[in-house]
C-alpha cells in the first residue's frame, strides 16, 4: 500500500516555478496564523502552488479554489502548476536541488522526508499554532519525523482501509456475516471453520503479514531517532509463527507467499476468498467488476489500528511570501474545500470540523454507504503503520524473509534478524 496514492489519478480509481523563493529562514518562519486562525503578516504577492496529477480532471475544482482565495486576498497572485503522476518524486527533488521548489507543494509524507532532511520545508507547528487542533491527529503526525522536531505538512485528503466480507460465502460455510472476525484469534478460528466446511475450496485468510501488522501488535518498527530498525522482537516472531502454523494447516492459499500472487482483493472480487481489505470506496468499484457480488458484501472496521494514507501540502522554508503561502495551504485544506473535493472523488477530509458532515458520517443504508461511514469514522484513530523511511527495496526484502519464515524454510527469528540487518544497511546507504 506504499504507493496507495499516486496522485489523484490513482485516487479516482479507488486512490510551479521558483517565484517567491529566496527569503531567509528567519523571514519565512516568523509569519503564521494568529490565535483566531487569521494569518499574521500581509497576505500578498505572487506565490506558487504545485499539485500532483490533478489536471485535467480536477482543473475546474482547483481553479475555483484558487479564484476564491485570490478574491479573499486581492493582493495575491497564485501560479498553479500540476505535475504528471509518473516521476513526481524525482521532479520534486530536482526542483529542490535547483532552487525552484514551489512555495506550496503537494507532498505525501514519504516524499516530504528528503526535503525535511535538507532543511527545505517550513515547520508548520511553529508557524501555525492552531494546526494540531484543527486536523485529525494521524494526519498531523504523518508529517512528524523521527529525529526532527516539528510538523512539515498540512494534511489534505486521506483514506484508510475497511474489512470486506463475502456474506454468501460466510453463510454457506457456517459463519455469521453479522459477526465477522475482529482480531487475529477470531480470524484464524473462523478460517478453520471455512476450510472444514468448504473442504479447502474457499479461504478466509488470504494475505501474509507485513510491517504494519507488527505495528498493530505493539512492535516498534524503528528507533525513536530513526537511525535503525527494531522490529526483530519476540512478539514479532510469535506473530510470524502463528501465520506459519496457519499456512501449514492450509488456511491460506499456497501461492500467497510468492511474488506472483494475485492478491486478496483480486481473489475476493473473483469470489474465491471471503475476506479482503480495501479503501472506503471498494464496493463502488466492485460493482463494476463483479455486479452480482457487490450486494453481498458486508463491511466492518479494520482490525487493530486502521492504516492511514495521506496527501498533504508543505510550505517551502525559503518562500519570500510565507503569510500568503501558509494562508493558501490552509485554504486548500479547509473543511469546506476538502468536502467539495470529496464530492468529486472518493477521498476523505483531514479536518476535525468535518466530523459532523452528514455526507461522510451518515450512511444511506447500503453496504457501500456503510463502508464509507466506517472508513470516515476510522480516520479519527487511523495512523501510518509503517515508517516513511521504509523504501520499496526494504519492503521487498521484508516480504521475502517473512515468506521464508511462514513457509518454514527459516525460523521467524532468523527471518526478522535478516530483515532488520538489510533494512539498516539500506537505510545507511
XYZ file of C-alpha atoms in Angstrom:
429
model
C 0.000 0.000 0.000
C 3.011 2.293 -0.023
C 2.006 3.698 -3.398
C -1.679 3.806 -2.461
C -1.675 7.410 -3.593
C -0.026 8.096 -6.927
C -1.616 11.482 -7.229
C -5.332 11.954 -7.697
C -5.193 9.954 -10.905
C -4.841 6.792 -8.787
C -7.239 8.003 -6.127
C -10.056 8.211 -8.671
C -9.688 4.513 -9.410
C -10.339 3.621 -5.810
C -6.541 6.450 -4.677
C 5.402 25.854 -10.137
C 8.090 27.793 -10.778
C 10.579 29.279 -8.339
C 8.648 32.518 -7.939
C 8.808 33.844 -4.414
C 11.849 31.781 -3.403
C 14.946 33.112 -1.803
C 13.789 34.575 1.525
C 15.803 33.946 4.661
C 14.785 31.278 7.141
C 14.074 33.922 9.773
C 11.758 35.765 7.411
C 9.962 32.565 6.450
C 9.438 31.254 9.938
C 8.047 34.377 11.576
C 4.596 34.804 9.938
C 1.706 32.467 10.534
C -1.947 32.291 11.619
C -2.906 34.086 14.786
C -4.866 32.565 17.652
C -8.058 33.358 15.720
C -6.872 31.489 12.654
C -6.108 34.620 10.638
C -2.661 34.750 9.075
C -0.117 37.094 10.635
C 1.564 39.388 8.198
C 0.196 40.772 4.977
C -1.137 38.181 2.554
C 0.036 39.491 -0.777
C 2.430 38.857 -3.611
C 2.990 36.071 -6.081
C 3.109 32.502 -4.788
C 3.345 29.143 -6.491
C 1.218 26.068 -5.830
C 2.144 22.649 -7.188
C -0.226 19.686 -7.238
C 0.190 16.113 -8.404
C -1.805 14.718 -11.319
C -4.968 16.813 -10.852
C -5.143 18.205 -14.398
C -7.264 17.964 -16.435
C -9.920 16.058 -14.489
C -9.949 18.389 -11.497
C -8.925 21.627 -13.181
C -12.346 23.184 -12.584
C -12.295 22.364 -8.884
C -8.757 23.578 -8.227
C -9.173 26.735 -10.278
C -12.325 27.538 -8.332
C -10.451 27.119 -5.032
C -7.636 29.363 -6.272
C -10.004 32.012 -7.645
C -11.873 32.167 -4.340
C -8.585 32.556 -2.465
C -7.493 35.404 -4.722
C -10.856 37.061 -4.226
C -10.441 36.849 -0.448
C -6.904 38.219 -0.718
C -6.885 40.618 -3.711
C -3.173 41.282 -3.292
C -2.226 37.676 -4.021
C -1.477 36.079 -7.368
C -1.323 32.285 -7.365
C 0.576 30.428 -10.057
C -0.727 26.872 -10.233
C 1.430 24.117 -11.666
C 0.436 20.458 -11.852
C 2.902 17.646 -12.430
C 2.134 14.283 -14.080
C 1.785 11.202 -11.907
C 4.909 9.396 -13.117
C 8.236 10.575 -11.759
C 6.743 13.109 -9.375
C 9.140 12.410 -6.520
C 12.138 12.828 -8.804
C 10.660 16.049 -10.149
C 10.298 17.492 -6.642
C 13.858 16.514 -5.712
C 15.114 18.124 -8.916
C 13.229 21.336 -8.100
C 14.682 21.350 -4.602
C 18.217 20.821 -5.887
C 17.776 23.571 -8.452
C 16.356 26.118 -6.025
C 12.935 26.141 -7.694
C 10.820 24.368 -5.095
C 7.331 25.917 -5.193
C 6.032 27.937 -2.269
C 3.341 25.314 -1.582
C 3.800 21.744 -2.809
C 1.602 18.655 -2.676
C 3.767 16.071 -0.885
C 2.811 12.774 0.706
C 4.819 12.201 3.901
C 7.468 9.974 2.307
C 8.130 12.496 -0.480
C 8.472 15.263 2.102
C 11.060 13.420 4.203
C 14.112 14.080 1.946
C 13.244 17.789 1.929
C 12.905 17.806 5.717
C 16.371 16.266 5.975
C 17.719 19.052 3.766
C 16.014 21.761 5.826
C 13.858 22.916 2.933
C 10.376 22.776 4.488
C 8.785 25.140 6.980
C 7.994 23.797 10.450
C 4.262 24.476 10.441
C 3.857 23.666 14.124
C 5.794 26.878 14.821
C 4.264 28.917 12.014
C 0.689 27.834 12.759
C -0.226 27.360 16.412
C -3.700 26.024 15.513
C -2.522 23.243 13.218
C -2.700 20.387 15.722
C -6.121 21.465 16.948
C -7.817 21.618 13.556
C -6.667 18.465 11.766
C -7.074 14.797 12.716
C -4.143 13.599 14.866
C -2.981 10.889 12.480
C -2.797 13.346 9.617
C -0.671 15.765 11.619
C 1.553 13.004 12.981
C 2.189 11.783 9.440
C 4.301 14.914 8.928
C 6.343 14.456 12.096
C 9.621 12.639 11.525
C 11.904 10.667 13.799
C 14.967 12.754 14.634
C 13.305 16.047 13.667
C 11.171 18.424 15.691
C 8.101 19.949 14.094
C 5.330 19.266 11.593
C 6.136 19.679 7.905
C 2.824 19.450 6.111
C -0.879 20.263 6.307
C -2.860 17.032 5.898
C -5.025 17.328 2.802
C -7.029 14.318 1.675
C -6.983 10.952 3.420
C -8.082 7.366 3.107
C -7.950 4.191 5.151
C -8.837 0.515 4.903
C -12.055 -1.308 5.757
C -12.663 -5.048 6.095
C -14.949 -6.535 3.453
C -16.646 -9.909 3.870
C -18.467 -12.056 1.327
C -21.683 -12.754 3.270
C -22.754 -15.524 0.900
C -19.505 -17.463 1.373
C -19.548 -16.925 5.133
C -23.114 -18.173 5.473
C -22.520 -21.158 3.186
C -19.544 -22.180 5.308
C -21.050 -21.979 8.764
C -20.259 -18.381 9.756
C -22.408 -15.394 10.703
C -21.698 -12.413 8.381
C -23.028 -10.106 11.093
C -20.266 -11.300 13.442
C -17.080 -11.243 11.350
C -13.670 -11.703 12.999
C -12.491 -8.689 14.985
C -8.912 -9.828 15.621
C -6.360 -12.412 14.515
C -7.524 -15.037 17.008
C -11.062 -14.914 15.657
C -9.797 -14.758 12.083
C -7.793 -17.957 12.448
C -10.633 -19.734 14.254
C -13.157 -18.811 11.577
C -10.652 -19.645 8.808
C -10.548 -23.193 10.177
C -14.340 -23.396 10.029
C -14.364 -22.190 6.421
C -11.719 -24.713 5.425
C -13.593 -27.586 7.035
C -16.994 -26.633 5.639
C -15.735 -25.897 2.125
C -13.293 -28.832 2.130
C -10.489 -26.454 1.243
C -12.243 -24.822 -1.711
C -12.716 -21.436 -0.022
C -10.295 -19.365 2.038
C -10.980 -16.741 4.657
C -7.350 -15.725 5.210
C -5.613 -14.721 2.012
C -2.853 -12.253 2.817
C 0.513 -12.563 4.525
C 1.615 -10.188 7.305
C 3.621 -7.046 6.646
C 5.320 -4.444 8.805
C 2.001 -2.753 9.559
C 0.798 -5.953 11.201
C 3.773 -5.783 13.548
C 2.924 -2.188 14.427
C -0.605 -3.291 15.221
C 0.589 -5.723 17.895
C 2.783 -3.096 19.530
C 6.115 -3.806 17.861
C 8.214 -0.673 17.331
C 9.492 -0.690 13.754
C 12.236 1.936 14.203
C 14.169 3.602 16.993
C 12.898 6.986 18.174
C 15.662 8.836 16.360
C 15.008 6.997 13.093
C 18.573 5.699 12.910
C 17.875 1.950 12.966
C 15.168 -0.693 12.685
C 13.969 -2.549 15.761
C 11.217 -4.951 14.674
C 13.132 -8.196 15.334
C 11.385 -8.816 18.651
C 9.955 -11.946 20.272
C 6.459 -10.555 19.727
C 7.104 -10.180 16.001
C 8.486 -13.721 15.841
C 5.405 -15.042 17.619
C 3.160 -13.400 15.013
C 5.090 -14.972 12.149
C 4.907 -18.303 13.941
C 1.119 -18.033 14.050
C 0.986 -17.384 10.316
C 3.393 -20.290 9.725
C 1.077 -22.598 11.637
C -1.964 -21.290 9.747
C -0.179 -21.776 6.428
C 0.843 -25.312 7.403
C -2.807 -26.077 8.223
C -3.851 -24.934 4.751
C -5.712 -21.848 5.954
C -4.071 -19.633 3.328
C -3.711 -20.166 -0.443
C -0.437 -21.870 -1.380
C 0.527 -19.010 -3.674
C 0.178 -16.328 -1.011
C 3.932 -16.341 -0.356
C 5.013 -15.877 -3.981
C 5.805 -12.625 -5.784
C 3.298 -13.581 -8.481
C 0.376 -13.860 -6.038
C -2.671 -12.104 -7.485
C -3.597 -10.512 -4.165
C -6.546 -10.962 -1.846
C -8.573 -8.106 -3.370
C -8.486 -9.770 -6.790
C -9.361 -13.189 -5.386
C -12.160 -11.616 -3.361
C -13.522 -9.953 -6.492
C -13.434 -13.329 -8.237
C -15.380 -14.874 -5.345
C -12.726 -17.384 -4.266
C -11.865 -15.854 -0.885
C -14.272 -14.455 1.679
C -12.293 -11.516 3.098
C -10.256 -8.591 1.848
C -9.196 -5.153 2.978
C -9.552 -2.100 0.765
C -10.423 1.589 0.802
C -13.789 3.007 1.771
C -14.995 3.111 -1.829
C -14.153 -0.509 -2.695
C -17.755 -1.647 -3.135
C -18.314 1.045 -5.748
C -15.500 -0.312 -7.914
C -16.536 -3.891 -7.119
C -19.990 -3.168 -8.529
C -18.364 -2.582 -11.904
C -16.054 -5.613 -11.742
C -18.495 -8.126 -10.227
C -22.038 -6.678 -10.040
C -23.534 -9.837 -8.555
C -21.056 -9.892 -5.659
C -21.277 -6.241 -4.586
C -24.709 -6.508 -2.870
C -23.486 -9.495 -0.837
C -20.522 -7.662 0.694
C -20.582 -6.679 4.372
C -18.073 -4.061 5.607
C -16.562 -3.842 9.078
C -13.915 -1.742 10.795
C -10.278 -2.680 10.195
C -8.683 -4.934 12.799
C -6.455 -3.069 15.227
C -5.397 0.469 14.370
C -6.680 1.421 10.906
C -3.927 2.311 8.418
C -3.766 5.908 7.243
C -2.957 7.061 3.707
C -2.153 10.758 3.492
C -1.648 13.503 0.969
C -0.677 16.952 2.185
C 0.624 20.407 1.366
C 4.049 21.554 2.531
C 5.440 25.095 2.544
C 8.935 25.956 1.376
C 11.173 27.257 4.140
C 12.661 29.686 1.624
C 9.435 31.273 0.480
C 9.563 35.064 0.431
C 5.798 35.228 0.993
C 5.225 32.966 3.972
C 1.946 34.620 5.067
C 0.430 34.057 1.631
C 1.850 30.530 1.305
C 0.539 29.462 4.722
C -2.828 31.080 4.058
C -3.125 29.235 0.737
C -2.206 25.863 2.258
C -4.805 26.366 4.973
C -7.376 27.497 2.405
C -6.967 24.463 0.163
C -7.116 22.102 3.157
C -10.066 23.818 4.857
C -13.088 21.724 5.792
C -15.279 23.404 3.175
C -12.861 22.963 0.286
C -11.996 19.391 1.276
C -15.681 18.483 1.474
C -16.230 19.847 -2.023
C -13.298 17.767 -3.251
C -14.689 14.618 -1.614
C -17.926 15.052 -3.564
C -15.895 14.660 -6.745
C -13.614 11.756 -5.809
C -13.576 9.028 -3.185
C -11.362 10.563 -0.530
C -11.935 11.914 2.967
C -11.147 15.296 4.530
C -8.498 15.692 7.213
C -10.126 18.392 9.334
C -11.777 17.744 12.684
C -14.582 20.110 11.674
C -15.630 17.601 9.011
C -16.669 15.041 11.626
C -20.271 16.249 11.695
C -20.706 16.464 7.915
C -23.562 14.038 7.098
C -22.083 13.350 3.665
C -19.369 11.382 5.454
C -20.943 10.478 8.796
C -24.393 9.243 7.685
C -24.973 6.068 5.681
C -27.703 5.699 3.080
C -28.294 2.175 4.361
C -26.413 0.402 1.579
C -23.251 -1.653 2.145
C -21.372 0.992 0.165
C -22.757 3.749 2.371
C -21.929 1.784 5.496
C -18.357 1.271 4.288
C -17.917 4.984 3.640
C -19.032 5.836 7.177
C -16.833 3.118 8.698
C -13.820 4.427 6.786
C -14.512 8.053 7.696
C -15.076 7.429 11.393
C -11.926 5.268 11.455
C -9.816 8.264 10.476
C -10.055 9.684 13.990
C -7.763 6.885 15.225
C -6.020 5.877 11.978
C -2.236 6.025 11.846
C 0.532 5.437 9.362
C 1.512 1.927 10.380
C 4.805 1.861 8.511
C 7.573 4.485 8.888
C 8.115 6.621 5.800
C 11.788 5.651 5.922
C 10.816 2.183 4.667
C 11.627 2.033 0.956
C 10.242 -0.348 -1.638
C 13.575 -2.200 -1.625
C 13.208 -2.690 2.123
C 9.615 -3.829 1.748
C 10.599 -6.364 -0.891
C 13.297 -7.887 1.311
C 10.989 -7.951 4.342
C 8.297 -9.745 2.333
C 10.858 -12.302 1.155
C 12.047 -13.003 4.693
C 8.503 -13.208 6.048
C 7.678 -15.710 3.290
C 10.671 -17.856 4.244
C 9.552 -17.874 7.879
C 5.927 -18.679 7.106
C 6.876 -21.469 4.692
C 9.121 -22.973 7.370
C 12.329 -22.544 5.361
C 13.837 -20.493 8.176
C 12.900 -19.601 11.729
C 10.934 -16.451 12.420
C 13.773 -15.017 14.490
C 16.289 -15.631 11.709
C 13.972 -14.018 9.169
C 13.410 -10.955 11.339
C 17.108 -10.570 12.140
C 17.974 -10.759 8.451
C 15.243 -8.257 7.562
C 16.376 -5.753 10.194
C 20.021 -6.070 9.155
C 19.153 -5.483 5.486
C 16.868 -2.542 6.257
C 19.574 -0.956 8.404
C 22.067 -1.430 5.557
C 19.718 0.191 3.052
C 18.908 2.999 5.500
C 22.566 3.917 5.868
C 23.254 3.524 2.166
